Coordinates of C-alpha atoms in Angstrom, one line a residue:
M1 CA -4.3 -21.0 4.7
R2 CA -7.8 -21.2 6.0
K3 CA -6.5 -21.8 9.5
T4 CA -4.5 -18.6 9.2
A5 CA -7.6 -16.7 8.1
V6 CA -9.5 -17.9 11.2
T7 CA -6.6 -17.2 13.6
A8 CA -6.2 -13.8 12.1
Q9 CA -9.6 -12.6 13.3
R10 CA -7.9 -11.7 16.6
T11 CA -8.9 -8.1 16.5
G12 CA -9.4 -5.3 19.0
M13 CA -7.0 -3.7 21.4
I14 CA -3.4 -5.1 21.3
P15 CA -1.0 -3.1 23.5
A16 CA 2.3 -2.4 21.8
Q17 CA 4.2 -3.3 24.9
A18 CA 2.8 -6.9 25.0
G19 CA 5.2 -9.3 26.7
P20 CA 7.9 -11.0 24.7
R21 CA 6.4 -14.4 25.3
D22 CA 2.9 -13.4 24.1
R23 CA 4.3 -11.7 21.0
A24 CA 6.6 -14.7 20.3
E25 CA 3.8 -17.1 20.5
T26 CA 1.6 -15.0 18.2
E27 CA 4.5 -14.5 15.7
S28 CA 5.2 -18.3 15.7
E29 CA 1.6 -18.9 14.7
V30 CA 2.0 -16.5 11.8
T31 CA 5.3 -18.0 10.7
R32 CA 4.0 -21.5 10.9
D33 CA 0.9 -20.8 8.7
T34 CA 2.3 -18.3 6.3
P35 CA 2.3 -19.5 2.7
T36 CA 5.8 -19.3 1.4
A37 CA 6.1 -18.2 -2.2
P38 CA 8.9 -19.6 -4.3
E39 CA 11.5 -17.1 -5.5
P40 CA 11.9 -17.7 -9.2
T41 CA 14.9 -16.1 -10.9
G42 CA 16.3 -15.7 -14.4
S43 CA 14.6 -16.0 -17.7
G44 CA 13.3 -19.6 -17.7
A45 CA 9.8 -21.0 -17.7
D46 CA 9.0 -19.3 -14.4
A47 CA 9.5 -15.8 -15.8
H48 CA 5.8 -15.0 -15.5
F49 CA 5.4 -16.1 -11.9
V50 CA 4.0 -13.2 -9.9
I51 CA 3.4 -13.0 -6.1
P52 CA -0.3 -12.0 -5.6
G53 CA -0.4 -8.2 -5.4
A54 CA 2.6 -7.6 -7.6
G55 CA 0.7 -8.1 -10.8
P56 CA -2.8 -8.5 -12.3
A57 CA -5.6 -10.1 -10.3
V58 CA -5.6 -13.9 -10.5
R59 CA -9.3 -14.1 -11.2
P60 CA -10.6 -11.9 -14.1
G61 CA -12.6 -8.9 -13.1
E62 CA -11.4 -8.7 -9.6
R63 CA -10.4 -5.4 -8.1
P64 CA -7.3 -5.6 -5.8
T65 CA -8.6 -3.0 -3.3
V66 CA -9.3 -2.9 0.4
R67 CA -13.1 -3.2 -0.3
L68 CA -15.0 -5.7 1.7
R69 CA -18.4 -7.3 1.0
E70 CA -19.4 -8.0 4.6
D71 CA -22.4 -10.1 3.6
G72 CA -20.6 -12.2 1.1
P73 CA -18.4 -15.4 1.4
E74 CA -14.8 -15.3 2.6
E75 CA -12.5 -14.5 -0.3
Q76 CA -8.9 -15.4 -0.8
P77 CA -6.4 -12.6 0.0
R78 CA -5.5 -10.5 -3.0
Y79 CA -2.2 -9.2 -1.5
A80 CA 0.3 -11.8 -0.3
P81 CA 2.3 -10.9 2.7
E82 CA 5.4 -12.0 0.8
W83 CA 4.8 -9.1 -1.7
L84 CA 4.1 -6.5 1.0
E85 CA 7.3 -7.7 2.9
L86 CA 9.4 -7.5 -0.3
R87 CA 8.4 -4.0 -1.1
E88 CA 8.5 -2.6 2.5
P89 CA 12.1 -1.4 2.4
A90 CA 11.7 0.3 -0.9
D91 CA 8.5 2.0 0.4
A92 CA 10.2 3.2 3.5
G93 CA 13.1 4.6 1.6
A94 CA 10.8 6.4 -0.9
R95 CA 8.2 8.1 1.4
A96 CA 8.6 11.9 1.5
L97 CA 10.2 13.0 4.8
D98 CA 9.6 16.6 3.8
L99 CA 5.9 16.2 4.5
L100 CA 6.5 15.2 8.1
D101 CA 7.4 18.7 9.5
P102 CA 4.1 20.3 8.6
L103 CA 2.3 17.2 9.8
R104 CA 4.1 17.3 13.2
I105 CA 3.2 21.0 13.6
R106 CA -0.5 20.2 13.0
L107 CA -0.4 17.3 15.4
A108 CA 1.4 19.4 18.1
N109 CA -1.3 22.0 17.9
L110 CA -4.1 19.6 18.5
P111 CA -6.2 20.4 21.7
G112 CA -5.6 18.1 24.6
K113 CA -2.6 16.1 25.6
A114 CA -3.9 12.5 25.6
G115 CA -2.1 11.6 22.4
V116 CA -3.1 11.1 18.8
V117 CA -5.5 8.6 17.1
I118 CA -4.3 7.5 13.6
H119 CA -6.5 5.6 11.1
D120 CA -4.4 3.6 8.6
L121 CA -6.6 2.7 5.6
G122 CA -5.7 -0.5 3.7
C123 CA -3.0 -1.1 6.2
G124 CA -1.8 -4.5 4.7
T125 CA 0.8 -5.9 7.0
G126 CA 1.2 -2.5 8.8
S127 CA 4.3 -1.1 7.1
M128 CA 3.0 2.5 7.3
G129 CA 2.7 2.3 11.1
R130 CA 6.2 0.8 11.3
W131 CA 7.5 3.7 9.3
L132 CA 5.5 6.6 10.8
A133 CA 5.0 5.8 14.5
P134 CA 8.7 5.9 15.4
R135 CA 8.9 9.3 13.6
L136 CA 6.2 11.0 15.7
D137 CA 6.3 12.1 19.3
G138 CA 3.7 11.4 21.9
A139 CA 1.3 8.6 22.7
Q140 CA -0.4 7.1 19.6
H141 CA -3.3 4.8 19.1
W142 CA -3.5 3.3 15.6
V143 CA -6.7 2.0 14.1
L144 CA -5.8 -0.4 11.3
H145 CA -8.3 -0.9 8.5
D146 CA -8.2 -3.7 5.9
R147 CA -10.5 -6.1 4.2
D148 CA -8.3 -9.0 4.8
P149 CA -8.2 -10.4 8.4
Y150 CA -5.0 -12.3 7.6
L151 CA -3.1 -9.1 6.9
L152 CA -4.7 -7.4 9.8
H153 CA -3.2 -10.1 12.1
F154 CA 0.2 -9.5 10.6
A155 CA -0.2 -5.7 11.1
A156 CA -1.2 -6.1 14.7
V157 CA 1.6 -8.5 15.6
A158 CA 4.3 -6.4 14.0
S159 CA 3.0 -3.0 15.2
P160 CA 5.6 -0.7 16.7
R161 CA 5.8 -0.5 20.5
V162 CA 6.9 3.1 21.2
A163 CA 6.9 6.5 19.6
A164 CA 9.9 8.6 18.8
D165 CA 10.1 10.0 22.4
G166 CA 9.4 6.6 24.0
S167 CA 5.6 7.2 24.5
R168 CA 3.3 4.2 24.3
V169 CA 1.8 3.0 20.9
T170 CA -1.3 0.9 20.9
V171 CA -3.3 -0.6 18.0
E172 CA -6.7 -2.0 17.2
T173 CA -7.9 -3.6 13.9
R174 CA -11.1 -3.1 11.9
R175 CA -12.3 -4.8 8.8
G176 CA -14.1 -2.3 6.6
D177 CA -14.8 -0.7 3.3
V178 CA -13.1 2.6 2.5
A179 CA -15.8 3.3 -0.1
R180 CA -18.3 3.7 2.8
L181 CA -16.0 5.7 5.1
T182 CA -17.7 8.6 6.7
S183 CA -16.7 11.5 8.9
D184 CA -18.6 9.9 11.8
A185 CA -16.3 6.8 11.4
L186 CA -13.3 9.2 11.8
A187 CA -14.7 11.0 14.8
G188 CA -11.9 11.7 17.2
A189 CA -9.2 11.0 14.5
S190 CA -6.0 13.0 14.6
L191 CA -4.7 11.7 11.3
V192 CA -5.6 9.4 8.4
T193 CA -2.9 7.6 6.5
A194 CA -2.7 5.2 3.6
S195 CA 0.0 3.7 1.4
A196 CA -0.3 2.7 -2.2
L197 CA -4.1 3.1 -2.0
L198 CA -5.3 6.0 -4.1
D199 CA -4.5 4.5 -7.5
V200 CA -6.7 1.5 -6.9
L201 CA -9.8 3.7 -6.1
T202 CA -12.4 5.3 -8.3
R203 CA -13.1 9.0 -8.4
E204 CA -16.2 8.5 -6.4
E205 CA -14.2 6.6 -3.7
I206 CA -11.6 9.3 -3.5
D207 CA -14.3 11.9 -3.2
T208 CA -15.8 9.8 -0.3
L209 CA -12.4 9.6 1.4
A210 CA -11.7 13.4 1.0
A211 CA -15.2 14.2 2.3
A212 CA -14.7 11.9 5.4
C213 CA -11.3 13.4 6.2
T214 CA -12.3 17.0 5.8
G215 CA -15.6 16.5 7.5
A216 CA -13.8 15.1 10.5
G217 CA -11.2 18.0 10.3
C218 CA -8.2 15.6 10.3
P219 CA -5.2 15.7 8.0
A220 CA -4.4 12.9 5.6
L221 CA -1.0 11.5 4.7
L222 CA -1.5 9.4 1.6
T223 CA 1.8 8.0 0.3
L224 CA 3.2 6.1 -2.7
S225 CA 0.5 6.8 -5.4
V226 CA 1.7 5.7 -8.8
A227 CA 2.7 8.6 -11.1
G228 CA 2.6 6.6 -14.3
R229 CA 6.3 7.1 -15.1
V230 CA 9.1 4.6 -15.0
D231 CA 12.8 5.1 -15.9
I232 CA 14.8 2.0 -16.7
G233 CA 18.5 1.8 -17.4
P234 CA 19.8 0.7 -19.8
A235 CA 16.8 1.9 -21.9
D236 CA 14.9 -0.4 -24.3
P237 CA 12.7 0.6 -27.2
M238 CA 9.7 -1.2 -25.6
D239 CA 9.9 0.7 -22.2
D240 CA 7.4 3.4 -23.2
E241 CA 5.0 0.9 -24.9
I242 CA 4.9 -1.3 -21.8
A243 CA 4.4 1.7 -19.6
E244 CA 1.6 3.0 -21.6
A245 CA -0.2 -0.3 -21.7
F246 CA 0.3 -0.7 -17.9
N247 CA -1.2 2.7 -17.3
E248 CA -4.2 1.8 -19.3
H249 CA -4.5 -1.4 -17.3
Q250 CA -4.4 0.7 -14.1
R251 CA -7.5 2.7 -15.3
R252 CA -9.7 -0.4 -15.9
G253 CA -13.1 -0.4 -14.4
G254 CA -13.1 3.2 -13.6
L255 CA -10.0 3.0 -11.3
L256 CA -7.9 6.1 -11.5
G257 CA -4.4 4.6 -11.5
P258 CA -1.9 7.4 -12.4
D259 CA -4.7 10.0 -12.4
A260 CA -5.5 9.4 -8.8
I261 CA -3.1 12.0 -7.3
T262 CA -4.6 14.7 -9.4
A263 CA -8.1 13.6 -8.5
A264 CA -7.2 13.6 -4.8
C265 CA -5.7 17.1 -4.9
E266 CA -8.9 18.3 -6.5
A267 CA -11.2 16.5 -4.0
F268 CA -9.3 17.8 -0.9
S269 CA -8.8 21.3 -2.3
E270 CA -12.5 21.7 -3.2
R271 CA -13.3 20.9 0.4
G272 CA -11.0 23.6 1.8
A273 CA -7.9 21.5 2.6
T274 CA -4.3 22.7 2.0
V275 CA -2.6 20.1 -0.2
R276 CA 1.1 19.5 -0.4
L277 CA 2.8 17.0 -2.8
N278 CA 6.2 15.4 -2.8
P279 CA 7.8 12.8 -5.1
S280 CA 8.4 9.4 -3.6
P281 CA 10.2 7.2 -6.2
W282 CA 11.3 3.7 -5.7
R283 CA 15.0 3.6 -6.7
L284 CA 15.9 0.0 -7.5
G285 CA 19.4 -1.2 -8.2
P286 CA 21.3 -4.5 -7.8
A287 CA 20.6 -4.6 -4.1
E288 CA 16.9 -4.7 -4.8
A289 CA 17.0 -7.3 -7.5
A290 CA 14.3 -9.6 -5.9
L291 CA 11.8 -6.7 -5.7
T292 CA 12.8 -5.5 -9.2
A293 CA 12.2 -9.0 -10.7
Q294 CA 8.7 -9.3 -9.1
W295 CA 7.8 -5.7 -10.1
L296 CA 8.9 -6.4 -13.7
R297 CA 6.7 -9.6 -13.9
G298 CA 3.7 -7.7 -12.6
W299 CA 4.4 -4.6 -14.7
V300 CA 4.8 -6.5 -18.0
G301 CA 2.0 -8.9 -17.1
A302 CA -0.5 -6.1 -16.6
A303 CA 0.6 -4.5 -19.9
V304 CA 0.1 -7.8 -21.8
E305 CA -3.3 -8.4 -20.2
Q306 CA -4.3 -4.9 -21.4
R307 CA -2.8 -5.4 -24.9
P308 CA -2.6 -9.1 -25.8
E309 CA -1.0 -8.2 -29.1
L310 CA 2.1 -7.3 -27.2
R311 CA 2.6 -10.8 -25.8
E312 CA 5.3 -12.2 -28.2
R313 CA 7.5 -9.1 -28.0
A314 CA 6.8 -8.6 -24.3
D315 CA 7.9 -12.2 -23.5
R316 CA 11.2 -11.4 -25.2
Y317 CA 11.5 -8.1 -23.4
L318 CA 10.7 -9.6 -20.0
R319 CA 13.3 -12.5 -20.4
E320 CA 16.0 -10.0 -21.3
R321 CA 15.1 -7.6 -18.5
L322 CA 15.0 -10.4 -15.9
A323 CA 18.4 -11.6 -17.1
A324 CA 19.8 -8.1 -16.8
C325 CA 18.3 -7.8 -13.3
E326 CA 19.8 -11.2 -12.2
A327 CA 23.2 -10.0 -13.5
G328 CA 23.0 -6.8 -11.5
E329 CA 22.9 -4.6 -14.6
L330 CA 19.5 -3.1 -14.3
N331 CA 18.4 0.1 -12.5
V332 CA 14.8 1.2 -12.2
V333 CA 13.1 4.3 -10.9
V334 CA 9.3 3.8 -10.4
H335 CA 7.8 7.2 -9.8
H336 CA 5.3 7.8 -7.0
T337 CA 3.8 10.8 -5.3
D338 CA 3.0 11.5 -1.6
L339 CA 0.2 13.8 -0.6
L340 CA -0.4 15.6 2.6
A341 CA -3.9 17.2 3.0
L342 CA -4.3 19.6 5.9
S343 CA -8.0 19.9 6.5
R344 CA -9.5 22.8 8.4
P345 CA -9.9 21.6 12.1
T346 CA -13.4 21.2 13.2
G347 CA -12.6 22.3 16.8
G348 CA -13.7 19.0 18.3
P349 CA -11.5 16.8 20.5
A350 CA -8.7 14.9 18.8

């Protein structure tokens, strides 16, 4: 694991059209050193196993955000690539396509023809770029931000090579702290993106993000913020109780959790941006059983961490839900919201 963290510090410009041999060698490094999480199933003793990132932080008091203390010691990753890989198809199927047309119009009207520069905050393994870059025309340069060099390496290796019209896509990586993001750091940016980020930020951090984007005059596409609502079929009397406790857990330490999307709307609107919202729910059925099982473990685990008095009943609830999931009898809708904020252009170059 430590070897991977060192190897992953390969940052800087990585052309998307790198040769097959170069990319294969890099990918083999990642595959060789990637920690492989077991895939527990059913309702046995492993029912509470949670891939890092799917549930509560392993160490009490930790915040699973993209923040980085640059003067501190190296920390273990808080999001396992296995979790990000598991959720990527559901994320891709959930993101709101309706927000892309107004975004394309804005990007098409940018001054100059040199292409667009896109900053992806908390990029993880780069799923946002893999989803969005092939849906936009023209040359693109992606600047990937994350606190974890291991995940940055994954994102760079698996970056898309071409845009929708065959134009070149390039990428660079940066370790950084979104809480200290400024409009100067976004100078020249055409777009800021993030996925599943807003709900793990505080109100102050969202204000900082909105100020940086509007100050730079660039739009922001912020997807998959939790809405605080879950629909499970067949229903169980404990569904609402678990959901309520989970939402309380999401708000720990001043984080906004399901309140983040409202806070972001206010922060961008107060700074003159036009804000559009679209639902982006995960729809999980028998074909997504592996993701559903991990999500259930994390969802129930966070609820119990918030309300320990639920443990005995929640253990029963989780065992029954996992058994139904394994039998292909469970359907889950996890509600999210996507936000597009169109800031007033500053008139500078894109």
